[in-house]
Tab-separated table of N, CA, C and O in Angstrom:
chain	number	residue	atom	x	y	z
T	1	MET	N	-14.807	1.843	-3.007
T	1	MET	CA	-14.909	0.872	-1.936
T	1	MET	C	-13.555	0.205	-1.746
T	1	MET	O	-12.864	-0.082	-2.720
T	2	GLY	N	-13.241	-0.073	-0.509
T	2	GLY	CA	-12.034	-0.822	-0.206
T	2	GLY	C	-12.207	-2.286	-0.570
T	2	GLY	O	-13.329	-2.761	-0.812
T	3	VAL	N	-11.117	-3.011	-0.580
T	3	VAL	CA	-11.136	-4.426	-0.969
T	3	VAL	C	-12.058	-5.236	-0.058
T	3	VAL	O	-12.843	-6.067	-0.537
T	4	GLY	N	-11.981	-5.000	1.246
T	4	GLY	CA	-12.837	-5.732	2.179
T	4	GLY	C	-14.307	-5.438	1.949
T	4	GLY	O	-15.155	-6.335	2.020
T	5	LYS	N	-14.620	-4.186	1.673
T	5	LYS	CA	-16.006	-3.783	1.415
T	5	LYS	C	-16.511	-4.449	0.136
T	5	LYS	O	-17.647	-4.926	0.084
T	6	ILE	N	-15.671	-4.483	-0.897
T	6	ILE	CA	-16.052	-5.151	-2.140
T	6	ILE	C	-16.344	-6.624	-1.877
T	6	ILE	O	-17.341	-7.169	-2.363
T	7	ALA	N	-15.495	-7.269	-1.092
T	7	ALA	CA	-15.693	-8.690	-0.765
T	7	ALA	C	-17.012	-8.891	-0.020
T	7	ALA	O	-17.762	-9.834	-0.312
T	8	ALA	N	-17.300	-8.027	0.934
T	8	ALA	CA	-18.546	-8.135	1.698
T	8	ALA	C	-19.759	-7.944	0.785
T	8	ALA	O	-20.748	-8.689	0.873
T	9	GLN	N	-19.688	-6.968	-0.106
T	9	GLN	CA	-20.801	-6.712	-1.014
T	9	GLN	C	-21.006	-7.885	-1.976
T	9	GLN	O	-22.137	-8.246	-2.288
T	10	ALA	N	-19.906	-8.492	-2.422
T	10	ALA	CA	-20.015	-9.669	-3.285
T	10	ALA	C	-20.705	-10.817	-2.546
T	10	ALA	O	-21.517	-11.538	-3.134
T	11	GLY	N	-20.393	-10.965	-1.276
T	11	GLY	CA	-21.076	-11.975	-0.466
T	11	GLY	C	-22.568	-11.696	-0.365
T	11	GLY	O	-23.399	-12.599	-0.536
T	12	HIS	N	-22.920	-10.439	-0.110
T	12	HIS	CA	-24.339	-10.060	-0.052
T	12	HIS	C	-25.037	-10.353	-1.381
T	12	HIS	O	-26.175	-10.831	-1.408
T	13	ALA	N	-24.338	-10.055	-2.485
T	13	ALA	CA	-24.921	-10.274	-3.814
T	13	ALA	C	-25.155	-11.755	-4.082
T	13	ALA	O	-26.202	-12.135	-4.625
T	14	SER	N	-24.195	-12.585	-3.707
T	14	SER	CA	-24.330	-14.032	-3.908
T	14	SER	C	-25.499	-14.591	-3.112
T	14	SER	O	-26.330	-15.335	-3.640
T	15	VAL	N	-25.558	-14.233	-1.846
T	15	VAL	CA	-26.646	-14.724	-0.990
T	15	VAL	C	-27.986	-14.163	-1.474
T	15	VAL	O	-28.978	-14.891	-1.561
T	16	GLY	N	-28.008	-12.887	-1.823
T	16	GLY	CA	-29.255	-12.243	-2.236
T	16	GLY	C	-29.887	-12.873	-3.462
T	16	GLY	O	-31.094	-13.132	-3.488
T	17	ILE	N	-29.075	-13.130	-4.483
T	17	ILE	CA	-29.660	-13.708	-5.698
T	17	ILE	C	-30.134	-15.135	-5.458
T	17	ILE	O	-31.171	-15.551	-5.974
T	18	ILE	N	-29.415	-15.889	-4.638
T	18	ILE	CA	-29.840	-17.259	-4.311
T	18	ILE	C	-31.170	-17.223	-3.556
T	18	ILE	O	-32.092	-17.983	-3.864
T	19	GLN	N	-31.288	-16.332	-2.581
T	19	GLN	CA	-32.544	-16.210	-1.834
T	19	GLN	C	-33.694	-15.817	-2.750
T	19	GLN	O	-34.805	-16.354	-2.647
T	20	ASP	N	-33.437	-14.865	-3.661
T	20	ASP	CA	-34.472	-14.454	-4.606
T	20	ASP	C	-34.930	-15.633	-5.462
T	20	ASP	O	-36.125	-15.840	-5.672
T	21	MET	N	-33.978	-16.407	-5.955
T	21	MET	CA	-34.315	-17.521	-6.830
T	21	MET	C	-35.001	-18.656	-6.073
T	21	MET	O	-35.900	-19.304	-6.611
T	22	GLN	N	-34.607	-18.878	-4.832
T	22	GLN	CA	-35.277	-19.903	-4.021
T	22	GLN	C	-36.728	-19.525	-3.763
T	22	GLN	O	-37.599	-20.388	-3.706
T	23	ALA	N	-37.008	-18.233	-3.621
T	23	ALA	CA	-38.360	-17.759	-3.349
T	23	ALA	C	-39.203	-17.644	-4.623
T	23	ALA	O	-40.427	-17.525	-4.548
T	24	SER	N	-38.554	-17.698	-5.768
T	24	SER	CA	-39.244	-17.522	-7.046
T	24	SER	C	-40.181	-18.689	-7.341
T	24	SER	O	-39.892	-19.834	-7.014
T	25	LYS	N	-41.283	-18.378	-7.991
T	25	LYS	CA	-42.204	-19.416	-8.437
T	25	LYS	C	-41.853	-19.897	-9.849
T	25	LYS	O	-42.475	-20.812	-10.367
T	26	ASP	N	-40.842	-19.296	-10.460
T	26	ASP	CA	-40.415	-19.662	-11.807
T	26	ASP	C	-39.655	-20.983	-11.774
T	26	ASP	O	-38.596	-21.087	-11.155
T	27	PRO	N	-40.165	-22.022	-12.431
T	27	PRO	CA	-39.474	-23.321	-12.413
T	27	PRO	C	-38.080	-23.252	-13.035
T	27	PRO	O	-37.191	-24.022	-12.664
T	28	ASN	N	-37.867	-22.338	-13.969
T	28	ASN	CA	-36.549	-22.195	-14.578
T	28	ASN	C	-35.518	-21.749	-13.541
T	28	ASN	O	-34.357	-22.154	-13.601
T	29	SER	N	-35.937	-20.919	-12.584
T	29	SER	CA	-35.025	-20.490	-11.519
T	29	SER	C	-34.550	-21.675	-10.707
T	29	SER	O	-33.371	-21.765	-10.350
T	30	LYS	N	-35.436	-22.590	-10.417
T	30	LYS	CA	-35.073	-23.787	-9.644
T	30	LYS	C	-34.072	-24.645	-10.419
T	30	LYS	O	-33.095	-25.146	-9.859
T	31	LEU	N	-34.302	-24.801	-11.718
T	31	LEU	CA	-33.388	-25.578	-12.551
T	31	LEU	C	-32.018	-24.909	-12.624
T	31	LEU	O	-30.986	-25.576	-12.486
T	32	LEU	N	-31.988	-23.593	-12.813
T	32	LEU	CA	-30.715	-22.868	-12.855
T	32	LEU	C	-29.951	-22.998	-11.543
T	32	LEU	O	-28.730	-23.159	-11.540
T	33	LEU	N	-30.658	-22.926	-10.422
T	33	LEU	CA	-30.006	-23.090	-9.117
T	33	LEU	C	-29.401	-24.479	-8.972
T	33	LEU	O	-28.292	-24.631	-8.462
T	34	LYS	N	-30.134	-25.473	-9.435
T	34	LYS	CA	-29.619	-26.843	-9.361
T	34	LYS	C	-28.338	-26.963	-10.195
T	34	LYS	O	-27.326	-27.513	-9.726
T	35	GLN	N	-28.354	-26.432	-11.405
T	35	GLN	CA	-27.171	-26.466	-12.268
T	35	GLN	C	-26.019	-25.683	-11.650
T	35	GLN	O	-24.866	-26.112	-11.700
T	36	TYR	N	-26.334	-24.540	-11.078
T	36	TYR	CA	-25.329	-23.691	-10.430
T	36	TYR	C	-24.637	-24.465	-9.305
T	36	TYR	O	-23.405	-24.480	-9.209
T	37	ASN	N	-25.405	-25.120	-8.488
T	37	ASN	CA	-24.849	-25.894	-7.370
T	37	ASN	C	-24.050	-27.103	-7.858
T	37	ASN	O	-23.024	-27.447	-7.261
T	38	GLN	N	-24.487	-27.728	-8.921
T	38	GLN	CA	-23.785	-28.896	-9.451
T	38	GLN	C	-22.475	-28.519	-10.138
T	38	GLN	O	-21.640	-29.377	-10.371
T	39	ASN	N	-22.320	-27.248	-10.472
T	39	ASN	CA	-21.115	-26.791	-11.177
T	39	ASN	C	-20.215	-25.939	-10.292
T	39	ASN	O	-19.543	-25.020	-10.770
T	40	ALA	N	-20.192	-26.217	-9.005
T	40	ALA	CA	-19.293	-25.573	-8.034
T	40	ALA	C	-19.582	-24.089	-7.807
T	40	ALA	O	-18.693	-23.336	-7.415
T	41	CYS	N	-20.806	-23.664	-8.065
T	41	CYS	CA	-21.239	-22.282	-7.773
T	41	CYS	C	-20.279	-21.228	-8.330
T	41	CYS	O	-19.706	-20.431	-7.581
T	42	PRO	N	-20.076	-21.191	-9.636
T	42	PRO	CA	-19.096	-20.254	-10.209
T	42	PRO	C	-19.477	-18.795	-10.004
T	42	PRO	O	-20.652	-18.436	-10.019
T	43	LYS	N	-18.450	-17.971	-9.805
T	43	LYS	CA	-18.623	-16.531	-9.645
T	43	LYS	C	-17.519	-15.820	-10.408
T	43	LYS	O	-16.383	-16.264	-10.397
T	44	ILE	N	-17.869	-14.715	-11.047
T	44	ILE	CA	-16.895	-13.899	-11.766
T	44	ILE	C	-17.138	-12.457	-11.364
T	44	ILE	O	-18.277	-11.970	-11.404
T	45	ALA	N	-16.089	-11.756	-10.949
T	45	ALA	CA	-16.203	-10.348	-10.559
T	45	ALA	C	-15.748	-9.480	-11.731
T	45	ALA	O	-14.632	-9.620	-12.220
T	46	LEU	N	-16.633	-8.598	-12.165
T	46	LEU	CA	-16.368	-7.721	-13.296
T	46	LEU	C	-16.423	-6.264	-12.865
T	46	LEU	O	-17.119	-5.915	-11.917
T	47	LYS	N	-15.718	-5.433	-13.598
T	47	LYS	CA	-15.615	-4.021	-13.242
T	47	LYS	C	-16.572	-3.171	-14.069
T	47	LYS	O	-16.669	-3.341	-15.286
T	48	ILE	N	-17.256	-2.262	-13.380
T	48	ILE	CA	-18.060	-1.250	-14.061
T	48	ILE	C	-17.585	0.120	-13.587
T	48	ILE	O	-16.887	0.228	-12.579
T	49	SER	N	-17.993	1.157	-14.302
T	49	SER	CA	-17.457	2.480	-14.001
T	49	SER	C	-18.420	3.388	-13.251
T	49	SER	O	-17.997	4.411	-12.716
T	50	SER	N	-19.707	3.016	-13.182
T	50	SER	CA	-20.651	3.955	-12.553
T	50	SER	C	-21.945	3.257	-12.140
T	50	SER	O	-22.266	2.156	-12.612
T	51	TYR	N	-22.690	3.944	-11.305
T	51	TYR	CA	-24.026	3.508	-10.917
T	51	TYR	C	-24.909	3.388	-12.159
T	51	TYR	O	-25.662	2.422	-12.311
T	52	GLU	N	-24.802	4.373	-13.042
T	52	GLU	CA	-25.625	4.376	-14.255
T	52	GLU	C	-25.360	3.135	-15.109
T	52	GLU	O	-26.297	2.533	-15.632
T	53	GLU	N	-24.090	2.763	-15.222
T	53	GLU	CA	-23.755	1.563	-15.983
T	53	GLU	C	-24.354	0.321	-15.322
T	53	GLU	O	-24.892	-0.554	-16.001
T	54	MET	N	-24.286	0.251	-13.994
T	54	MET	CA	-24.850	-0.892	-13.279
T	54	MET	C	-26.357	-0.988	-13.518
T	54	MET	O	-26.886	-2.072	-13.775
T	55	MET	N	-27.041	0.142	-13.477
T	55	MET	CA	-28.486	0.128	-13.671
T	55	MET	C	-28.851	-0.211	-15.122
T	55	MET	O	-29.847	-0.899	-15.365
T	56	THR	N	-28.035	0.207	-16.067
T	56	THR	CA	-28.257	-0.161	-17.467
T	56	THR	C	-28.119	-1.667	-17.638
T	56	THR	O	-28.926	-2.310	-18.326
T	57	LEU	N	-27.101	-2.253	-17.025
T	57	LEU	CA	-26.900	-3.701	-17.080
T	57	LEU	C	-28.065	-4.439	-16.423
T	57	LEU	O	-28.552	-5.452	-16.945
T	58	GLN	N	-28.520	-3.927	-15.302
T	58	GLN	CA	-29.637	-4.548	-14.589
T	58	GLN	C	-30.911	-4.492	-15.438
T	58	GLN	O	-31.644	-5.478	-15.536
T	59	GLN	N	-31.153	-3.360	-16.093
T	59	GLN	CA	-32.340	-3.226	-16.951
T	59	GLN	C	-32.265	-4.191	-18.133
T	59	GLN	O	-33.271	-4.816	-18.505
T	60	LYS	N	-31.078	-4.330	-18.720
T	60	LYS	CA	-30.900	-5.274	-19.827
T	60	LYS	C	-31.161	-6.701	-19.356
T	60	LYS	O	-31.829	-7.475	-20.043
T	61	ALA	N	-30.640	-7.038	-18.172
T	61	ALA	CA	-30.877	-8.372	-17.603
T	61	ALA	C	-32.368	-8.606	-17.385
T	61	ALA	O	-32.888	-9.683	-17.691
T	62	GLU	N	-33.051	-7.612	-16.863
T	62	GLU	CA	-34.501	-7.725	-16.648
T	62	GLU	C	-35.221	-7.998	-17.960
T	62	GLU	O	-36.079	-8.879	-18.030
T	63	LEU	N	-34.894	-7.229	-18.994
T	63	LEU	CA	-35.532	-7.402	-20.297
T	63	LEU	C	-35.281	-8.789	-20.865
T	63	LEU	O	-36.139	-9.350	-21.555
T	64	MET	N	-34.114	-9.340	-20.576
T	64	MET	CA	-33.748	-10.665	-21.081
T	64	MET	C	-34.204	-11.787	-20.139
T	64	MET	O	-33.918	-12.956	-20.379
T	65	LYS	N	-34.893	-11.424	-19.065
T	65	LYS	CA	-35.394	-12.399	-18.075
T	65	LYS	C	-34.263	-13.158	-17.390
T	65	LYS	O	-34.392	-14.337	-17.054
T	66	ILE	N	-33.124	-12.466	-17.175
T	66	ILE	CA	-31.995	-13.056	-16.440
T	66	ILE	C	-32.160	-12.705	-14.969
T	66	ILE	O	-32.388	-11.542	-14.624
T	67	ASN	N	-32.038	-13.698	-14.105
T	67	ASN	CA	-32.124	-13.464	-12.666
T	67	ASN	C	-31.059	-12.449	-12.264
T	67	ASN	O	-29.902	-12.571	-12.647
T	68	ASN	N	-31.475	-11.454	-11.484
T	68	ASN	CA	-30.533	-10.427	-11.050
T	68	ASN	C	-30.905	-9.916	-9.677
T	68	ASN	O	-32.047	-10.037	-9.242
T	69	HIS	N	-29.909	-9.353	-9.008
T	69	HIS	CA	-30.105	-8.831	-7.647
T	69	HIS	C	-29.166	-7.645	-7.440
T	69	HIS	O	-27.961	-7.761	-7.675
T	70	VAL	N	-29.729	-6.523	-7.024
T	70	VAL	CA	-28.932	-5.339	-6.697
T	70	VAL	C	-28.858	-5.235	-5.177
T	70	VAL	O	-29.873	-5.345	-4.488
T	71	VAL	N	-27.654	-5.025	-4.666
T	71	VAL	CA	-27.445	-4.845	-3.225
T	71	VAL	C	-27.478	-3.351	-2.919
T	71	VAL	O	-26.828	-2.556	-3.590
T	72	PHE	N	-28.246	-2.999	-1.900
T	72	PHE	CA	-28.305	-1.626	-1.401
T	72	PHE	C	-27.659	-1.607	-0.021
T	72	PHE	O	-28.071	-2.340	0.869
T	73	ASP	N	-26.655	-0.774	0.130
T	73	ASP	CA	-25.845	-0.765	1.353
T	73	ASP	C	-26.632	-0.245	2.556
T	73	ASP	O	-27.476	0.649	2.424
T	74	ALA	N	-26.308	-0.780	3.724
T	74	ALA	CA	-26.934	-0.359	4.978
T	74	ALA	C	-26.347	0.949	5.502
T	74	ALA	O	-26.913	1.587	6.392
T	75	GLY	N	-25.200	1.344	4.985
T	75	GLY	CA	-24.614	2.623	5.370
T	75	GLY	C	-23.848	2.623	6.674
T	75	GLY	O	-23.641	3.672	7.274
T	76	LYS	N	-23.376	1.468	7.121
T	76	LYS	CA	-22.692	1.394	8.418
T	76	LYS	C	-21.191	1.650	8.335
T	76	LYS	O	-20.551	1.832	9.353
T	77	THR	N	-20.626	1.647	7.111
T	77	THR	CA	-19.179	1.849	7.015
T	77	THR	C	-18.839	2.906	5.964
T	77	THR	O	-18.976	4.086	6.219
T	78	GLN	N	-18.446	2.500	4.774
T	78	GLN	CA	-17.877	3.404	3.772
T	78	GLN	C	-18.888	4.060	2.836
T	78	GLN	O	-18.572	5.054	2.200
T	79	ILE	N	-20.055	3.502	2.702
T	79	ILE	CA	-21.017	3.901	1.672
T	79	ILE	C	-22.277	4.459	2.330
T	79	ILE	O	-22.750	3.912	3.318
T	80	PRO	N	-22.855	5.533	1.777
T	80	PRO	CA	-24.106	6.065	2.341
T	80	PRO	C	-25.244	5.043	2.273
T	80	PRO	O	-25.342	4.264	1.316
T	81	ALA	N	-26.093	5.040	3.282
T	81	ALA	CA	-27.226	4.113	3.349
T	81	ALA	C	-28.090	4.244	2.098
T	81	ALA	O	-28.351	5.337	1.616
T	82	GLY	N	-28.513	3.091	1.594
T	82	GLY	CA	-29.393	3.056	0.436
T	82	GLY	C	-28.685	3.080	-0.903
T	82	GLY	O	-29.337	2.972	-1.946
T	83	SER	N	-27.364	3.194	-0.888
T	83	SER	CA	-26.613	3.226	-2.152
T	83	SER	C	-26.551	1.838	-2.776
T	83	SER	O	-26.261	0.855	-2.097
T	84	ALA	N	-26.807	1.765	-4.081
T	84	ALA	CA	-26.651	0.507	-4.813
T	84	ALA	C	-25.159	0.268	-4.994
T	84	ALA	O	-24.444	1.140	-5.469
T	85	THR	N	-24.682	-0.905	-4.582
T	85	THR	CA	-23.247	-1.168	-4.591
T	85	THR	C	-22.811	-2.257	-5.556
T	85	THR	O	-21.664	-2.263	-5.994
T	86	ILE	N	-23.691	-3.204	-5.857
T	86	ILE	CA	-23.265	-4.358	-6.660
T	86	ILE	C	-24.481	-5.012	-7.298
T	86	ILE	O	-25.576	-4.994	-6.745
T	87	LEU	N	-24.268	-5.568	-8.469
T	87	LEU	CA	-25.297	-6.283	-9.209
T	87	LEU	C	-24.831	-7.716	-9.402
T	87	LEU	O	-23.700	-7.953	-9.826
T	88	SER	N	-25.696	-8.671	-9.101
T	88	SER	CA	-25.370	-10.069	-9.400
T	88	SER	C	-26.358	-10.583	-10.439
T	88	SER	O	-27.528	-10.208	-10.448
T	89	LEU	N	-25.851	-11.433	-11.325
T	89	LEU	CA	-26.659	-12.072	-12.359
T	89	LEU	C	-26.448	-13.572	-12.261
T	89	LEU	O	-25.332	-14.027	-11.998
T	90	LEU	N	-27.501	-14.335	-12.503
T	90	LEU	CA	-27.372	-15.787	-12.532
T	90	LEU	C	-28.284	-16.300	-13.627
T	90	LEU	O	-29.495	-16.101	-13.586
T	91	GLY	N	-27.665	-16.915	-14.625
T	91	GLY	CA	-28.419	-17.448	-15.749
T	91	GLY	C	-27.523	-18.275	-16.635
T	91	GLY	O	-26.366	-18.557	-16.292
T	92	GLU	N	-28.048	-18.654	-17.776
T	92	GLU	CA	-27.254	-19.394	-18.746
T	92	GLU	C	-26.081	-18.525	-19.174
T	92	GLU	O	-26.240	-17.333	-19.435
T	93	GLU	N	-24.901	-19.124	-19.243
T	93	GLU	CA	-23.679	-18.370	-19.536
T	93	GLU	C	-23.795	-17.547	-20.815
T	93	GLU	O	-23.398	-16.377	-20.849
T	94	THR	N	-24.341	-18.137	-21.864
T	94	THR	CA	-24.435	-17.411	-23.133
T	94	THR	C	-25.339	-16.190	-23.015
T	94	THR	O	-25.072	-15.158	-23.627
T	95	GLU	N	-26.383	-16.295	-22.215
T	95	GLU	CA	-27.300	-15.169	-22.025
T	95	GLU	C	-26.669	-14.080	-21.157
T	95	GLU	O	-26.759	-12.885	-21.462
T	96	VAL	N	-26.044	-14.489	-20.060
T	96	VAL	CA	-25.387	-13.524	-19.172
T	96	VAL	C	-24.280	-12.788	-19.927
T	96	VAL	O	-24.111	-11.575	-19.771
T	97	ASN	N	-23.556	-13.505	-20.783
T	97	ASN	CA	-22.487	-12.874	-21.558
T	97	ASN	C	-23.005	-11.802	-22.507
T	97	ASN	O	-22.265	-10.872	-22.860
T	98	LYS	N	-24.263	-11.887	-22.913
T	98	LYS	CA	-24.854	-10.847	-23.759
T	98	LYS	C	-24.993	-9.530	-22.985
T	98	LYS	O	-25.020	-8.463	-23.575
T	99	VAL	N	-25.057	-9.629	-21.671
T	99	VAL	CA	-25.155	-8.445	-20.808
T	99	VAL	C	-23.769	-7.989	-20.359
T	99	VAL	O	-23.485	-6.796	-20.316
T	100	THR	N	-22.894	-8.936	-20.026
T	100	THR	CA	-21.634	-8.595	-19.361
T	100	THR	C	-20.374	-8.885	-20.186
T	100	THR	O	-19.266	-8.586	-19.724
T	101	GLY	N	-20.514	-9.442	-21.357
T	101	GLY	CA	-19.365	-9.901	-22.139
T	101	GLY	C	-18.335	-8.838	-22.465
T	101	GLY	O	-17.176	-9.146	-22.688
T	102	HIS	N	-18.735	-7.581	-22.454
T	102	HIS	CA	-17.814	-6.486	-22.781
T	102	HIS	C	-17.028	-5.993	-21.573
T	102	HIS	O	-16.101	-5.202	-21.715
T	103	LEU	N	-17.372	-6.451	-20.374
T	103	LEU	CA	-16.735	-5.966	-19.150
T	103	LEU	C	-15.410	-6.677	-18.885
T	103	LEU	O	-15.234	-7.843	-19.249
T	104	LYS	N	-14.509	-5.991	-18.212
T	104	LYS	CA	-13.212	-6.560	-17.843
T	104	LYS	C	-13.298	-7.145	-16.430
T	104	LYS	O	-14.093	-6.704	-15.615
T	105	LEU	N	-12.434	-8.124	-16.151
T	105	LEU	CA	-12.363	-8.706	-14.814
T	105	LEU	C	-11.933	-7.639	-13.806
T	105	LEU	O	-11.128	-6.764	-14.124
T	106	LEU	N	-12.454	-7.743	-12.593
T	106	LEU	CA	-12.121	-6.787	-11.529
T	106	LEU	C	-10.692	-6.986	-11.075
T	106	LEU	O	-10.198	-8.044	-10.900
């Protein structure tokens, strides 16, 4: 993906996870969103090497009950429609680091 496409996908991921958490009936999601907003909405972009790695990370997040959102591309530009392009996680830093702590910054 080009730099602009990566930026667009990151935007989709940020909005997507917030929408998912706002719609959630889990009270912990509401508390995490409140903390996220009070702490300047931090974001960190990390590099992965493959779709398989992204799905492994997503499965680990699911098992750990960490809020996550996978973006599937619409296919209007560089990526085929339906392709998973980015994973976003939102949770307690120590928990998220158990999933992503080994990854390097993008």
